[in-house]
Amino acid sequence: MIRLVASDIDGTIIGESNKITNRNLKAIHDMKDSNIDFTICTGKPYCMVKNFCEDLQASYGIFGNGNQIIDLKTGKEIYRKTLSMEDVRFCFSLAKKENLHIHLYTENEVITPELLYMDLRNFVLKDSIYHSDLNFKIVPNIEEYIEKYKPTVFKLVISSPYNLIDLKTKLDKEKNLSIYRITKSNQYKDKIINKEYEYLDITPSNTNKSEALATLSKYLELSASEVMAIGDNLNDIDMIQNFGIGVAVANAYDDVKKVATYTTINDVENSGFAEAVYKYIEF
């Protein structure tokens, strides 16, 4: 019996229209009425989606691809893991050598030299359905800013219009970090900002949605078989393949579909999330 449903946001319950369908909303409300915990599981920082989580009355939240877990019913922080200054400096040095765009996330800010890729996307989205509290600080020299203020860094993102696989390989060899390489091109083009690019999403070692969901499950005394995980992107793969029922929505990356228990017939714009909920949960 499923007792917890963990879902990604962008591309899973919210599409490019920046709206959540009535059927997806109904599925979330039906879970709440049946005492099934609904958990947001996203790469976004907590402050960006805090108000959105409240609107959905989510029970728990996994943020930053797993570096923070919040009990949304009480506001209690269950878990956090941040990057060391040594790791931040190392990533900056590599990005600088290759003249790549880099921005970072603190608890309530995006710090960037210029809004270009994922930082621009989040800037565009913050006042839409998220009506978020995320602040954007544009500084000419992030390295000097970091050394002066020493912010707590939850994650950083390196972006480029070109292939970043060589840089990811170098980072994997030289540093023990969790790194997702995401390609936003062709059918996966970022239509929110109308750009094609790649980015490396970099968090502390052993940070991912699956590990965080395992931590939350242990906290709630749930077995993996009692958890459904739903997503569309490459950072959802681990949680989809490691829990009782793993679902890929129809618009998911092909690699996500390969590991899923079930791929929905409907995409995000046509309530693929709700399709999965009603397929596996009896209300």
mmCIF file of C-alpha atoms in Angstrom:
data_model
loop_
_atom_site.group_PDB
_atom_site.id
_atom_site.type_symbol
_atom_site.label_atom_id
_atom_site.label_comp_id
_atom_site.label_asym_id
_atom_site.label_seq_id
_atom_site.Cartn_x
_atom_site.Cartn_y
_atom_site.Cartn_z
ATOM 1 C CA MET A 1 0.000 0.000 0.000
ATOM 2 C CA ILE A 2 1.382 3.406 -0.978
ATOM 3 C CA ARG A 3 1.661 5.744 2.004
ATOM 4 C CA LEU A 4 3.844 8.465 0.499
ATOM 5 C CA VAL A 5 3.990 9.971 -2.998
ATOM 6 C CA ALA A 6 7.133 11.933 -3.889
ATOM 7 C CA SER A 7 7.007 14.079 -7.002
ATOM 8 C CA ASP A 8 9.258 16.374 -8.950
ATOM 9 C CA ILE A 9 7.710 19.733 -9.918
ATOM 10 C CA ASP A 10 8.798 21.149 -13.299
ATOM 11 C CA GLY A 11 7.845 18.813 -16.114
ATOM 12 C CA THR A 12 6.008 16.481 -13.741
ATOM 13 C CA ILE A 13 3.145 18.342 -12.098
ATOM 14 C CA ILE A 14 3.729 21.719 -13.798
ATOM 15 C CA GLY A 15 4.272 22.091 -17.540
ATOM 16 C CA GLU A 16 5.489 24.888 -19.760
ATOM 17 C CA SER A 17 2.196 26.703 -19.228
ATOM 18 C CA ASN A 18 3.303 27.298 -15.606
ATOM 19 C CA LYS A 19 -0.020 25.958 -14.432
ATOM 20 C CA ILE A 20 -1.080 22.887 -12.528
ATOM 21 C CA THR A 21 -4.084 21.109 -14.003
ATOM 22 C CA ASN A 22 -7.289 20.687 -12.034
ATOM 23 C CA ARG A 23 -6.918 16.908 -12.239
ATOM 24 C CA ASN A 24 -3.414 17.046 -10.753
ATOM 25 C CA LEU A 25 -4.738 19.280 -7.972
ATOM 26 C CA LYS A 26 -7.592 16.879 -7.305
ATOM 27 C CA ALA A 27 -5.168 13.954 -7.060
ATOM 28 C CA ILE A 28 -3.119 15.845 -4.466
ATOM 29 C CA HIS A 29 -6.243 16.724 -2.479
ATOM 30 C CA ASP A 30 -7.496 13.127 -2.644
ATOM 31 C CA MET A 31 -4.174 11.925 -1.228
ATOM 32 C CA LYS A 32 -4.422 14.400 1.634
ATOM 33 C CA ASP A 33 -7.994 13.295 2.405
ATOM 34 C CA SER A 34 -6.771 9.686 2.480
ATOM 35 C CA ASN A 35 -3.834 10.466 4.807
ATOM 36 C CA ILE A 36 -1.261 9.731 2.123
ATOM 37 C CA ASP A 37 1.680 12.077 2.517
ATOM 38 C CA PHE A 38 2.519 14.155 -0.553
ATOM 39 C CA THR A 39 6.175 15.139 -0.818
ATOM 40 C CA ILE A 40 7.658 17.723 -3.174
ATOM 41 C CA CYS A 41 11.009 16.434 -4.458
ATOM 42 C CA THR A 42 12.813 19.086 -6.488
ATOM 43 C CA GLY A 43 16.164 20.503 -7.481
ATOM 44 C CA LYS A 44 14.903 23.945 -6.569
ATOM 45 C CA PRO A 45 15.813 25.603 -3.243
ATOM 46 C CA TYR A 46 13.221 25.660 -0.478
ATOM 47 C CA CYS A 47 12.783 29.433 -0.533
ATOM 48 C CA MET A 48 11.848 29.382 -4.211
ATOM 49 C CA VAL A 49 8.973 26.927 -3.818
ATOM 50 C CA LYS A 50 7.999 27.423 -0.155
ATOM 51 C CA ASN A 51 4.787 29.291 -0.976
ATOM 52 C CA PHE A 52 3.930 26.815 -3.717
ATOM 53 C CA CYS A 53 4.330 23.917 -1.270
ATOM 54 C CA GLU A 54 1.985 25.690 1.135
ATOM 55 C CA ASP A 55 -0.565 26.195 -1.639
ATOM 56 C CA LEU A 56 -0.509 22.458 -2.353
ATOM 57 C CA GLN A 57 -0.526 21.582 1.357
ATOM 58 C CA ALA A 58 2.408 19.228 0.808
ATOM 59 C CA SER A 59 3.447 17.278 3.891
ATOM 60 C CA TYR A 60 7.194 17.202 3.292
ATOM 61 C CA GLY A 61 9.723 18.691 0.910
ATOM 62 C CA ILE A 62 13.046 17.522 -0.503
ATOM 63 C CA PHE A 63 14.918 20.465 -1.982
ATOM 64 C CA GLY A 64 18.154 21.161 -3.850
ATOM 65 C CA ASN A 65 18.170 17.621 -5.278
ATOM 66 C CA GLY A 66 18.306 16.264 -1.749
ATOM 67 C CA ASN A 67 20.514 18.592 0.273
ATOM 68 C CA GLN A 68 17.612 19.789 2.439
ATOM 69 C CA ILE A 69 14.523 18.061 3.828
ATOM 70 C CA ILE A 70 11.740 20.027 5.520
ATOM 71 C CA ASP A 71 8.704 18.847 7.451
ATOM 72 C CA LEU A 72 6.284 21.268 5.809
ATOM 73 C CA LYS A 73 3.597 20.625 8.398
ATOM 74 C CA THR A 74 5.755 22.003 11.213
ATOM 75 C CA GLY A 75 8.533 23.897 9.417
ATOM 76 C CA LYS A 76 11.136 21.655 11.062
ATOM 77 C CA GLU A 77 14.313 21.047 9.074
ATOM 78 C CA ILE A 78 14.970 17.293 9.082
ATOM 79 C CA TYR A 79 18.231 17.330 7.119
ATOM 80 C CA ARG A 80 20.682 19.643 5.380
ATOM 81 C CA LYS A 81 24.015 19.267 3.617
ATOM 82 C CA THR A 82 25.993 22.109 2.066
ATOM 83 C CA LEU A 83 29.076 22.517 -0.089
ATOM 84 C CA SER A 84 32.419 23.233 1.554
ATOM 85 C CA MET A 85 34.243 26.423 0.614
ATOM 86 C CA GLU A 86 37.048 24.243 -0.754
ATOM 87 C CA ASP A 87 34.642 22.558 -3.181
ATOM 88 C CA VAL A 88 33.096 25.886 -4.177
ATOM 89 C CA ARG A 89 36.524 27.401 -4.906
ATOM 90 C CA PHE A 90 37.546 24.356 -6.933
ATOM 91 C CA CYS A 91 34.443 24.466 -9.122
ATOM 92 C CA PHE A 92 34.897 28.187 -9.681
ATOM 93 C CA SER A 93 38.502 27.709 -10.740
ATOM 94 C CA LEU A 94 37.539 25.143 -13.397
ATOM 95 C CA ALA A 95 34.622 27.198 -14.683
ATOM 96 C CA LYS A 96 36.794 30.307 -14.890
ATOM 97 C CA LYS A 97 39.489 28.500 -16.897
ATOM 98 C CA GLU A 98 36.912 27.515 -19.515
ATOM 99 C CA ASN A 99 35.028 30.823 -19.401
ATOM 100 C CA LEU A 100 31.783 29.145 -18.314
ATOM 101 C CA HIS A 101 28.784 30.687 -16.613
ATOM 102 C CA ILE A 102 28.424 29.781 -12.955
ATOM 103 C CA HIS A 103 25.855 30.698 -10.337
ATOM 104 C CA LEU A 104 25.191 29.458 -6.823
ATOM 105 C CA TYR A 105 22.323 28.997 -4.390
ATOM 106 C CA THR A 106 22.357 29.946 -0.735
ATOM 107 C CA GLU A 107 19.424 29.464 1.615
ATOM 108 C CA ASN A 108 17.493 32.377 0.131
ATOM 109 C CA GLU A 109 19.499 33.763 -2.788
ATOM 110 C CA VAL A 110 20.777 33.075 -6.254
ATOM 111 C CA ILE A 111 24.165 34.727 -6.682
ATOM 112 C CA THR A 112 25.226 35.245 -10.277
ATOM 113 C CA PRO A 113 27.283 37.606 -12.444
ATOM 114 C CA GLU A 114 24.513 37.703 -15.041
ATOM 115 C CA LEU A 115 21.127 36.064 -15.580
ATOM 116 C CA LEU A 116 21.696 33.652 -18.479
ATOM 117 C CA TYR A 117 20.582 30.016 -18.142
ATOM 118 C CA MET A 118 18.986 28.199 -15.190
ATOM 119 C CA ASP A 119 19.334 31.356 -13.125
ATOM 120 C CA LEU A 120 17.405 33.260 -15.795
ATOM 121 C CA ARG A 121 14.812 30.464 -15.943
ATOM 122 C CA ASN A 122 14.280 30.622 -12.178
ATOM 123 C CA PHE A 123 14.114 34.411 -12.302
ATOM 124 C CA VAL A 124 11.340 34.184 -14.910
ATOM 125 C CA LEU A 125 9.486 31.535 -12.906
ATOM 126 C CA LYS A 126 9.793 32.993 -9.418
ATOM 127 C CA ASP A 127 6.853 35.367 -9.739
ATOM 128 C CA SER A 128 4.656 32.992 -11.711
ATOM 129 C CA ILE A 129 3.018 29.995 -10.079
ATOM 130 C CA TYR A 130 5.752 29.912 -7.419
ATOM 131 C CA HIS A 131 5.342 33.548 -6.198
ATOM 132 C CA SER A 132 8.597 32.797 -4.436
ATOM 133 C CA ASP A 133 10.757 34.457 -1.809
ATOM 134 C CA LEU A 134 13.960 33.703 -3.724
ATOM 135 C CA ASN A 135 16.198 36.748 -4.120
ATOM 136 C CA PHE A 136 18.597 37.295 -7.009
ATOM 137 C CA LYS A 137 21.902 39.011 -6.304
ATOM 138 C CA ILE A 138 23.938 40.035 -9.344
ATOM 139 C CA VAL A 139 27.587 40.610 -8.472
ATOM 140 C CA PRO A 140 30.422 41.369 -10.924
ATOM 141 C CA ASN A 141 32.874 39.026 -9.210
ATOM 142 C CA ILE A 142 31.343 36.071 -7.377
ATOM 143 C CA GLU A 143 34.707 34.780 -6.164
ATOM 144 C CA GLU A 144 35.436 38.050 -4.362
ATOM 145 C CA TYR A 145 31.909 38.062 -2.961
ATOM 146 C CA ILE A 146 32.305 34.533 -1.593
ATOM 147 C CA GLU A 147 35.646 35.267 0.032
ATOM 148 C CA LYS A 148 34.269 38.421 1.637
ATOM 149 C CA TYR A 149 30.900 37.139 2.878
ATOM 150 C CA LYS A 150 31.458 33.356 3.011
ATOM 151 C CA PRO A 151 27.821 32.414 2.293
ATOM 152 C CA THR A 152 26.499 28.932 3.020
ATOM 153 C CA VAL A 153 26.276 27.344 -0.438
ATOM 154 C CA PHE A 154 23.688 24.617 -0.994
ATOM 155 C CA LYS A 155 24.562 24.034 -4.635
ATOM 156 C CA LEU A 156 26.117 25.629 -7.676
ATOM 157 C CA VAL A 157 25.394 25.363 -11.381
ATOM 158 C CA ILE A 158 27.828 25.585 -14.303
ATOM 159 C CA SER A 159 26.172 26.308 -17.651
ATOM 160 C CA SER A 160 27.178 26.534 -21.281
ATOM 161 C CA PRO A 161 25.660 26.442 -24.777
ATOM 162 C CA TYR A 162 28.214 23.686 -25.475
ATOM 163 C CA ASN A 163 28.783 20.102 -24.331
ATOM 164 C CA LEU A 164 29.966 19.833 -20.711
ATOM 165 C CA ILE A 165 30.727 16.117 -20.555
ATOM 166 C CA ASP A 166 34.511 16.667 -20.405
ATOM 167 C CA LEU A 167 34.169 19.073 -17.505
ATOM 168 C CA LYS A 168 31.882 16.638 -15.672
ATOM 169 C CA THR A 169 34.460 13.863 -16.175
ATOM 170 C CA LYS A 170 37.185 16.094 -14.749
ATOM 171 C CA LEU A 171 35.072 17.039 -11.741
ATOM 172 C CA ASP A 172 34.121 13.405 -11.134
ATOM 173 C CA LYS A 173 37.807 12.432 -11.084
ATOM 174 C CA GLU A 174 39.101 15.237 -8.931
ATOM 175 C CA LYS A 175 36.303 15.898 -6.473
ATOM 176 C CA ASN A 176 33.804 13.783 -4.567
ATOM 177 C CA LEU A 177 30.681 15.685 -5.551
ATOM 178 C CA SER A 178 27.193 14.830 -6.760
ATOM 179 C CA ILE A 179 26.899 16.102 -10.331
ATOM 180 C CA TYR A 180 24.001 15.911 -12.764
ATOM 181 C CA ARG A 181 24.611 16.855 -16.391
ATOM 182 C CA ILE A 182 21.372 18.043 -17.978
ATOM 183 C CA THR A 183 20.989 18.843 -21.670
ATOM 184 C CA LYS A 184 18.292 21.332 -22.605
ATOM 185 C CA SER A 185 18.284 21.012 -26.386
ATOM 186 C CA ASN A 186 16.225 19.654 -29.262
ATOM 187 C CA GLN A 187 13.029 18.151 -27.813
ATOM 188 C CA TYR A 188 14.190 19.166 -24.317
ATOM 189 C CA LYS A 189 14.901 22.801 -25.225
ATOM 190 C CA ASP A 190 14.170 25.252 -22.435
ATOM 191 C CA LYS A 191 11.026 26.876 -23.760
ATOM 192 C CA ILE A 192 10.632 29.076 -20.692
ATOM 193 C CA ILE A 193 13.613 31.211 -21.773
ATOM 194 C CA ASN A 194 13.774 29.941 -25.377
ATOM 195 C CA LYS A 195 17.367 28.678 -25.123
ATOM 196 C CA GLU A 196 19.352 25.510 -25.713
ATOM 197 C CA TYR A 197 22.155 24.785 -23.267
ATOM 198 C CA GLU A 198 23.709 22.258 -20.898
ATOM 199 C CA TYR A 199 24.306 22.587 -17.211
ATOM 200 C CA LEU A 200 26.020 20.746 -14.387
ATOM 201 C CA ASP A 201 24.012 20.738 -11.166
ATOM 202 C CA ILE A 202 26.597 20.325 -8.390
ATOM 203 C CA THR A 203 25.801 19.434 -4.788
ATOM 204 C CA PRO A 204 27.732 17.798 -1.899
ATOM 205 C CA SER A 205 28.802 14.165 -2.273
ATOM 206 C CA ASN A 206 26.100 11.509 -1.947
ATOM 207 C CA THR A 207 23.391 14.109 -2.441
ATOM 208 C CA ASN A 208 20.490 13.037 -4.609
ATOM 209 C CA LYS A 209 16.734 12.717 -4.433
ATOM 210 C CA SER A 210 16.903 8.973 -3.778
ATOM 211 C CA GLU A 211 19.175 9.274 -0.729
ATOM 212 C CA ALA A 212 17.011 12.079 0.635
ATOM 213 C CA LEU A 213 13.832 10.094 0.057
ATOM 214 C CA ALA A 214 15.412 7.147 1.874
ATOM 215 C CA THR A 215 16.254 9.471 4.787
ATOM 216 C CA LEU A 216 12.684 10.776 4.861
ATOM 217 C CA SER A 217 11.249 7.248 4.625
ATOM 218 C CA LYS A 218 13.347 6.175 7.602
ATOM 219 C CA TYR A 219 12.209 9.267 9.518
ATOM 220 C CA LEU A 220 8.575 8.302 8.793
ATOM 221 C CA GLU A 221 9.226 4.585 9.397
ATOM 222 C CA LEU A 222 8.184 3.633 5.871
ATOM 223 C CA SER A 223 9.596 0.884 3.699
ATOM 224 C CA ALA A 224 10.647 1.553 0.092
ATOM 225 C CA SER A 225 7.654 -0.474 -1.102
ATOM 226 C CA GLU A 226 5.283 2.063 0.498
ATOM 227 C CA VAL A 227 6.665 4.945 -1.583
ATOM 228 C CA MET A 228 5.753 6.082 -5.096
ATOM 229 C CA ALA A 229 8.225 8.372 -6.885
ATOM 230 C CA ILE A 230 7.217 10.380 -9.966
ATOM 231 C CA GLY A 231 9.440 12.471 -12.226
ATOM 232 C CA ASP A 232 10.610 13.426 -15.688
ATOM 233 C CA ASN A 233 14.255 14.537 -15.549
ATOM 234 C CA LEU A 234 17.626 12.829 -15.187
ATOM 235 C CA ASN A 235 17.928 13.817 -11.530
ATOM 236 C CA ASP A 236 14.773 11.757 -10.882
ATOM 237 C CA ILE A 237 16.247 8.466 -12.128
ATOM 238 C CA ASP A 238 17.632 7.202 -8.807
ATOM 239 C CA MET A 239 14.443 7.755 -6.820
ATOM 240 C CA ILE A 240 12.298 6.285 -9.592
ATOM 241 C CA GLN A 241 14.281 3.064 -9.714
ATOM 242 C CA ASN A 242 14.872 2.665 -5.961
ATOM 243 C CA PHE A 243 11.335 2.845 -4.559
ATOM 244 C CA GLY A 244 8.225 0.699 -4.696
ATOM 245 C CA ILE A 245 6.615 2.292 -7.724
ATOM 246 C CA GLY A 246 8.640 4.546 -9.979
ATOM 247 C CA VAL A 247 6.746 6.568 -12.567
ATOM 248 C CA ALA A 248 7.963 8.556 -15.562
ATOM 249 C CA VAL A 249 5.504 11.002 -17.080
ATOM 250 C CA ALA A 250 5.089 10.750 -20.847
ATOM 251 C CA ASN A 251 7.279 13.795 -21.552
ATOM 252 C CA ALA A 252 10.198 12.426 -19.472
ATOM 253 C CA TYR A 253 13.721 11.915 -20.786
ATOM 254 C CA ASP A 254 14.108 8.497 -22.405
ATOM 255 C CA ASP A 255 16.659 7.414 -19.761
ATOM 256 C CA VAL A 256 14.036 8.050 -17.080
ATOM 257 C CA LYS A 257 11.447 5.945 -18.888
ATOM 258 C CA LYS A 258 13.918 3.054 -19.103
ATOM 259 C CA VAL A 259 14.034 2.618 -15.312
ATOM 260 C CA ALA A 260 10.399 3.377 -14.517
ATOM 261 C CA THR A 261 7.847 0.848 -13.332
ATOM 262 C CA TYR A 262 5.305 2.720 -15.422
ATOM 263 C CA THR A 263 5.342 5.503 -18.012
ATOM 264 C CA THR A 264 2.151 7.491 -18.206
ATOM 265 C CA ILE A 265 0.119 7.795 -21.380
ATOM 266 C CA ASN A 266 -0.472 11.475 -20.656
ATOM 267 C CA ASP A 267 2.215 14.145 -20.454
ATOM 268 C CA VAL A 268 2.496 16.830 -17.789
ATOM 269 C CA GLU A 269 0.115 19.211 -19.566
ATOM 270 C CA ASN A 270 -2.525 16.467 -19.618
ATOM 271 C CA SER A 271 -2.285 15.354 -15.988
ATOM 272 C CA GLY A 272 0.207 12.496 -16.273
ATOM 273 C CA PHE A 273 0.862 12.860 -12.529
ATOM 274 C CA ALA A 274 -2.816 12.292 -11.707
ATOM 275 C CA GLU A 275 -2.939 9.335 -14.106
ATOM 276 C CA ALA A 276 -0.203 7.619 -12.095
ATOM 277 C CA VAL A 277 -1.791 8.418 -8.734
ATOM 278 C CA TYR A 278 -5.176 6.993 -9.717
ATOM 279 C CA LYS A 279 -3.608 3.952 -11.374
ATOM 280 C CA TYR A 280 -1.809 2.816 -8.225
ATOM 281 C CA ILE A 281 -3.825 4.244 -5.342
ATOM 282 C CA GLU A 282 -7.411 3.358 -4.491
ATOM 283 C CA PHE A 283 -9.385 6.138 -2.814
#
